[in-house]
Amino acid sequence: MARILIADDDAEVRQGLVVALVDQGHEVAAVLDGHKAIAALCDVTPDLILLDVTMPGKDGFQVLEELNGSGFRDLTRVLMLTASGSEQDASKAFELGADAYVTKPFDPVEVVGQVERLMALSSEELKTSRERELDRSRLLSQLESILGEG
């Protein structure tokens, strides 16, 4: 069982993820924006954060940057959720230290699978996985830029 914080401004997404993750035995808290996500970290340090990129006030990238400047980042895995299929956004997420990146719409079962995968990785395996994903997203971002120019 993991302690999971969901930060997403879409009530349907939040509720679907809460149900799917609680069904798997996880302890889940959910908030609707980045400011509330940062505030929730004062109450409990989650094992994993599901972090929407586009939220009012403080977006997911800003939350991730703030996490990087704190001791929380070493203790918490981060799975970014976004409606943007842009590889540039994925690359930015991995550069900021995200551990995984899932685009919307998604099947909650897919997200639960990602959560289970992330929680099963050792710190070293997680670091290797993050580096591999960063390299992959940078290459795809470059390709996206080249094809967009043509």
mmCIF file of C-alpha atoms in Angstrom:
data_model
loop_
_atom_site.group_PDB
_atom_site.id
_atom_site.type_symbol
_atom_site.label_atom_id
_atom_site.label_comp_id
_atom_site.label_asym_id
_atom_site.label_seq_id
_atom_site.Cartn_x
_atom_site.Cartn_y
_atom_site.Cartn_z
ATOM 1 C CA MET A 1 0.000 0.000 0.000
ATOM 2 C CA ALA A 2 1.201 3.465 -0.894
ATOM 3 C CA ARG A 3 0.166 6.937 0.233
ATOM 4 C CA ILE A 4 -0.846 8.786 -2.925
ATOM 5 C CA LEU A 5 -1.716 12.435 -3.516
ATOM 6 C CA ILE A 6 -3.718 13.314 -6.630
ATOM 7 C CA ALA A 7 -3.585 16.927 -7.821
ATOM 8 C CA ASP A 8 -5.952 17.490 -10.756
ATOM 9 C CA ASP A 9 -8.537 20.197 -11.401
ATOM 10 C CA ASP A 10 -10.879 17.782 -13.236
ATOM 11 C CA ALA A 11 -13.312 16.310 -10.691
ATOM 12 C CA GLU A 12 -14.102 13.270 -12.874
ATOM 13 C CA VAL A 13 -10.417 12.430 -13.286
ATOM 14 C CA ARG A 14 -9.787 12.851 -9.543
ATOM 15 C CA GLN A 15 -12.741 10.698 -8.573
ATOM 16 C CA GLY A 16 -11.949 7.958 -11.105
ATOM 17 C CA LEU A 17 -8.359 7.757 -9.916
ATOM 18 C CA VAL A 18 -9.352 7.787 -6.245
ATOM 19 C CA VAL A 19 -11.729 4.859 -6.770
ATOM 20 C CA ALA A 20 -9.227 2.859 -8.851
ATOM 21 C CA LEU A 21 -6.361 3.399 -6.406
ATOM 22 C CA VAL A 22 -8.396 2.811 -3.233
ATOM 23 C CA ASP A 23 -9.644 -0.427 -4.810
ATOM 24 C CA GLN A 24 -5.994 -1.494 -4.998
ATOM 25 C CA GLY A 25 -5.523 -0.801 -1.291
ATOM 26 C CA HIS A 26 -3.782 2.570 -1.523
ATOM 27 C CA GLU A 27 -4.366 5.475 0.857
ATOM 28 C CA VAL A 28 -5.409 8.377 -1.372
ATOM 29 C CA ALA A 29 -5.903 12.115 -0.896
ATOM 30 C CA ALA A 30 -7.030 14.377 -3.721
ATOM 31 C CA VAL A 31 -6.780 18.130 -4.290
ATOM 32 C CA LEU A 32 -7.804 20.332 -7.183
ATOM 33 C CA ASP A 33 -4.805 22.613 -7.736
ATOM 34 C CA GLY A 34 -1.094 23.057 -7.252
ATOM 35 C CA HIS A 35 -1.394 25.354 -4.236
ATOM 36 C CA LYS A 36 -3.471 22.755 -2.392
ATOM 37 C CA ALA A 37 -0.972 20.050 -3.426
ATOM 38 C CA ILE A 38 1.885 21.969 -1.809
ATOM 39 C CA ALA A 39 -0.237 22.596 1.297
ATOM 40 C CA ALA A 40 -1.155 18.885 1.513
ATOM 41 C CA LEU A 41 2.548 18.015 1.621
ATOM 42 C CA CYS A 42 2.734 19.769 4.987
ATOM 43 C CA ASP A 43 0.257 17.234 6.409
ATOM 44 C CA VAL A 44 1.686 14.037 4.939
ATOM 45 C CA THR A 45 4.556 13.004 2.694
ATOM 46 C CA PRO A 46 3.049 10.857 -0.052
ATOM 47 C CA ASP A 47 4.926 7.969 -1.613
ATOM 48 C CA LEU A 48 3.669 9.146 -5.001
ATOM 49 C CA ILE A 49 1.992 12.212 -6.482
ATOM 50 C CA LEU A 50 -0.256 12.078 -9.541
ATOM 51 C CA LEU A 51 0.224 15.604 -10.803
ATOM 52 C CA ASP A 52 -1.827 17.247 -13.545
ATOM 53 C CA VAL A 53 0.172 19.633 -15.703
ATOM 54 C CA THR A 54 -2.573 22.199 -16.373
ATOM 55 C CA MET A 55 -4.224 23.468 -13.206
ATOM 56 C CA PRO A 56 -5.331 26.929 -12.103
ATOM 57 C CA GLY A 57 -2.971 28.973 -9.971
ATOM 58 C CA LYS A 58 0.102 26.792 -9.777
ATOM 59 C CA ASP A 59 0.535 24.268 -12.603
ATOM 60 C CA GLY A 60 2.122 20.834 -12.318
ATOM 61 C CA PHE A 61 5.479 22.022 -13.624
ATOM 62 C CA GLN A 62 5.604 24.734 -10.948
ATOM 63 C CA VAL A 63 4.688 22.209 -8.257
ATOM 64 C CA LEU A 64 7.422 19.878 -9.484
ATOM 65 C CA GLU A 65 9.963 22.724 -9.439
ATOM 66 C CA GLU A 66 8.942 23.533 -5.867
ATOM 67 C CA LEU A 67 9.250 19.866 -4.887
ATOM 68 C CA ASN A 68 12.770 19.803 -6.325
ATOM 69 C CA GLY A 69 13.757 22.586 -3.962
ATOM 70 C CA SER A 70 12.543 20.659 -0.939
ATOM 71 C CA GLY A 71 13.334 17.419 0.808
ATOM 72 C CA PHE A 72 10.069 15.913 -0.449
ATOM 73 C CA ARG A 73 11.406 15.084 -3.897
ATOM 74 C CA ASP A 74 13.832 12.488 -2.584
ATOM 75 C CA LEU A 75 10.964 10.685 -0.831
ATOM 76 C CA THR A 76 8.188 10.984 -3.402
ATOM 77 C CA ARG A 77 7.711 9.587 -6.890
ATOM 78 C CA VAL A 78 5.881 11.793 -9.414
ATOM 79 C CA LEU A 79 3.617 10.709 -12.250
ATOM 80 C CA MET A 80 2.578 13.614 -14.458
ATOM 81 C CA LEU A 81 -0.889 13.626 -16.040
ATOM 82 C CA THR A 82 -1.662 15.850 -19.006
ATOM 83 C CA ALA A 83 -4.002 16.450 -21.893
ATOM 84 C CA SER A 84 -1.007 17.617 -23.926
ATOM 85 C CA GLY A 85 0.490 15.028 -26.233
ATOM 86 C CA SER A 86 3.457 17.330 -26.867
ATOM 87 C CA GLU A 87 6.826 15.640 -26.530
ATOM 88 C CA GLN A 88 8.243 19.024 -25.526
ATOM 89 C CA ASP A 89 5.982 18.967 -22.462
ATOM 90 C CA ALA A 90 7.010 15.364 -21.714
ATOM 91 C CA SER A 91 10.658 16.334 -22.040
ATOM 92 C CA LYS A 92 10.145 19.291 -19.693
ATOM 93 C CA ALA A 93 8.434 17.015 -17.152
ATOM 94 C CA PHE A 94 11.318 14.534 -17.182
ATOM 95 C CA GLU A 95 13.899 17.336 -17.041
ATOM 96 C CA LEU A 96 12.151 18.573 -13.888
ATOM 97 C CA GLY A 97 12.369 15.084 -12.415
ATOM 98 C CA ALA A 98 9.041 13.415 -13.188
ATOM 99 C CA ASP A 99 9.215 9.631 -12.990
ATOM 100 C CA ALA A 100 6.442 8.917 -15.498
ATOM 101 C CA TYR A 101 4.167 10.812 -17.864
ATOM 102 C CA VAL A 102 0.648 9.762 -18.927
ATOM 103 C CA THR A 103 -1.520 11.614 -21.448
ATOM 104 C CA LYS A 104 -5.259 12.107 -21.126
ATOM 105 C CA PRO A 105 -7.635 10.582 -21.861
ATOM 106 C CA PHE A 106 -6.382 7.480 -20.093
ATOM 107 C CA ASP A 107 -7.800 4.338 -18.616
ATOM 108 C CA PRO A 108 -7.523 4.429 -14.803
ATOM 109 C CA VAL A 109 -6.287 0.824 -14.996
ATOM 110 C CA GLU A 110 -3.304 2.115 -17.029
ATOM 111 C CA VAL A 111 -2.513 4.668 -14.332
ATOM 112 C CA VAL A 112 -2.831 2.049 -11.589
ATOM 113 C CA GLY A 113 -0.367 -0.090 -13.560
ATOM 114 C CA GLN A 114 2.057 2.837 -13.762
ATOM 115 C CA VAL A 115 1.671 3.455 -10.025
ATOM 116 C CA GLU A 116 2.414 -0.187 -9.247
ATOM 117 C CA ARG A 117 5.432 -0.134 -11.590
ATOM 118 C CA LEU A 118 6.852 3.031 -10.022
ATOM 119 C CA MET A 119 6.327 1.804 -6.481
ATOM 120 C CA ALA A 120 8.080 -1.498 -7.266
ATOM 121 C CA LEU A 121 11.267 0.195 -8.524
ATOM 122 C CA SER A 122 14.249 0.660 -6.247
ATOM 123 C CA SER A 123 15.766 4.157 -6.044
ATOM 124 C CA GLU A 124 18.513 3.126 -8.468
ATOM 125 C CA GLU A 125 16.069 1.539 -10.909
ATOM 126 C CA LEU A 126 13.883 4.643 -10.693
ATOM 127 C CA LYS A 127 16.836 6.897 -11.497
ATOM 128 C CA THR A 128 17.782 4.728 -14.497
ATOM 129 C CA SER A 129 14.175 4.667 -15.704
ATOM 130 C CA ARG A 130 13.883 8.468 -15.382
ATOM 131 C CA GLU A 131 17.120 8.987 -17.353
ATOM 132 C CA ARG A 132 15.933 6.590 -20.084
ATOM 133 C CA GLU A 133 12.567 8.380 -20.329
ATOM 134 C CA LEU A 134 14.293 11.770 -20.452
ATOM 135 C CA ASP A 135 16.534 10.630 -23.314
ATOM 136 C CA ARG A 136 13.560 9.161 -25.176
ATOM 137 C CA SER A 137 11.417 12.274 -24.731
ATOM 138 C CA ARG A 138 14.251 14.572 -25.845
ATOM 139 C CA LEU A 139 14.688 12.556 -29.044
ATOM 140 C CA LEU A 140 10.952 12.534 -29.725
ATOM 141 C CA SER A 141 10.767 16.263 -28.983
ATOM 142 C CA GLN A 142 13.515 16.924 -31.527
ATOM 143 C CA LEU A 143 11.701 14.773 -34.075
ATOM 144 C CA GLU A 144 8.440 16.586 -33.333
ATOM 145 C CA SER A 145 10.204 19.919 -33.955
ATOM 146 C CA ILE A 146 11.767 18.735 -37.218
ATOM 147 C CA LEU A 147 8.498 17.316 -38.562
ATOM 148 C CA GLY A 148 6.626 20.437 -37.484
ATOM 149 C CA GLU A 149 8.969 22.598 -39.574
ATOM 150 C CA GLY A 150 8.490 20.508 -42.738
#
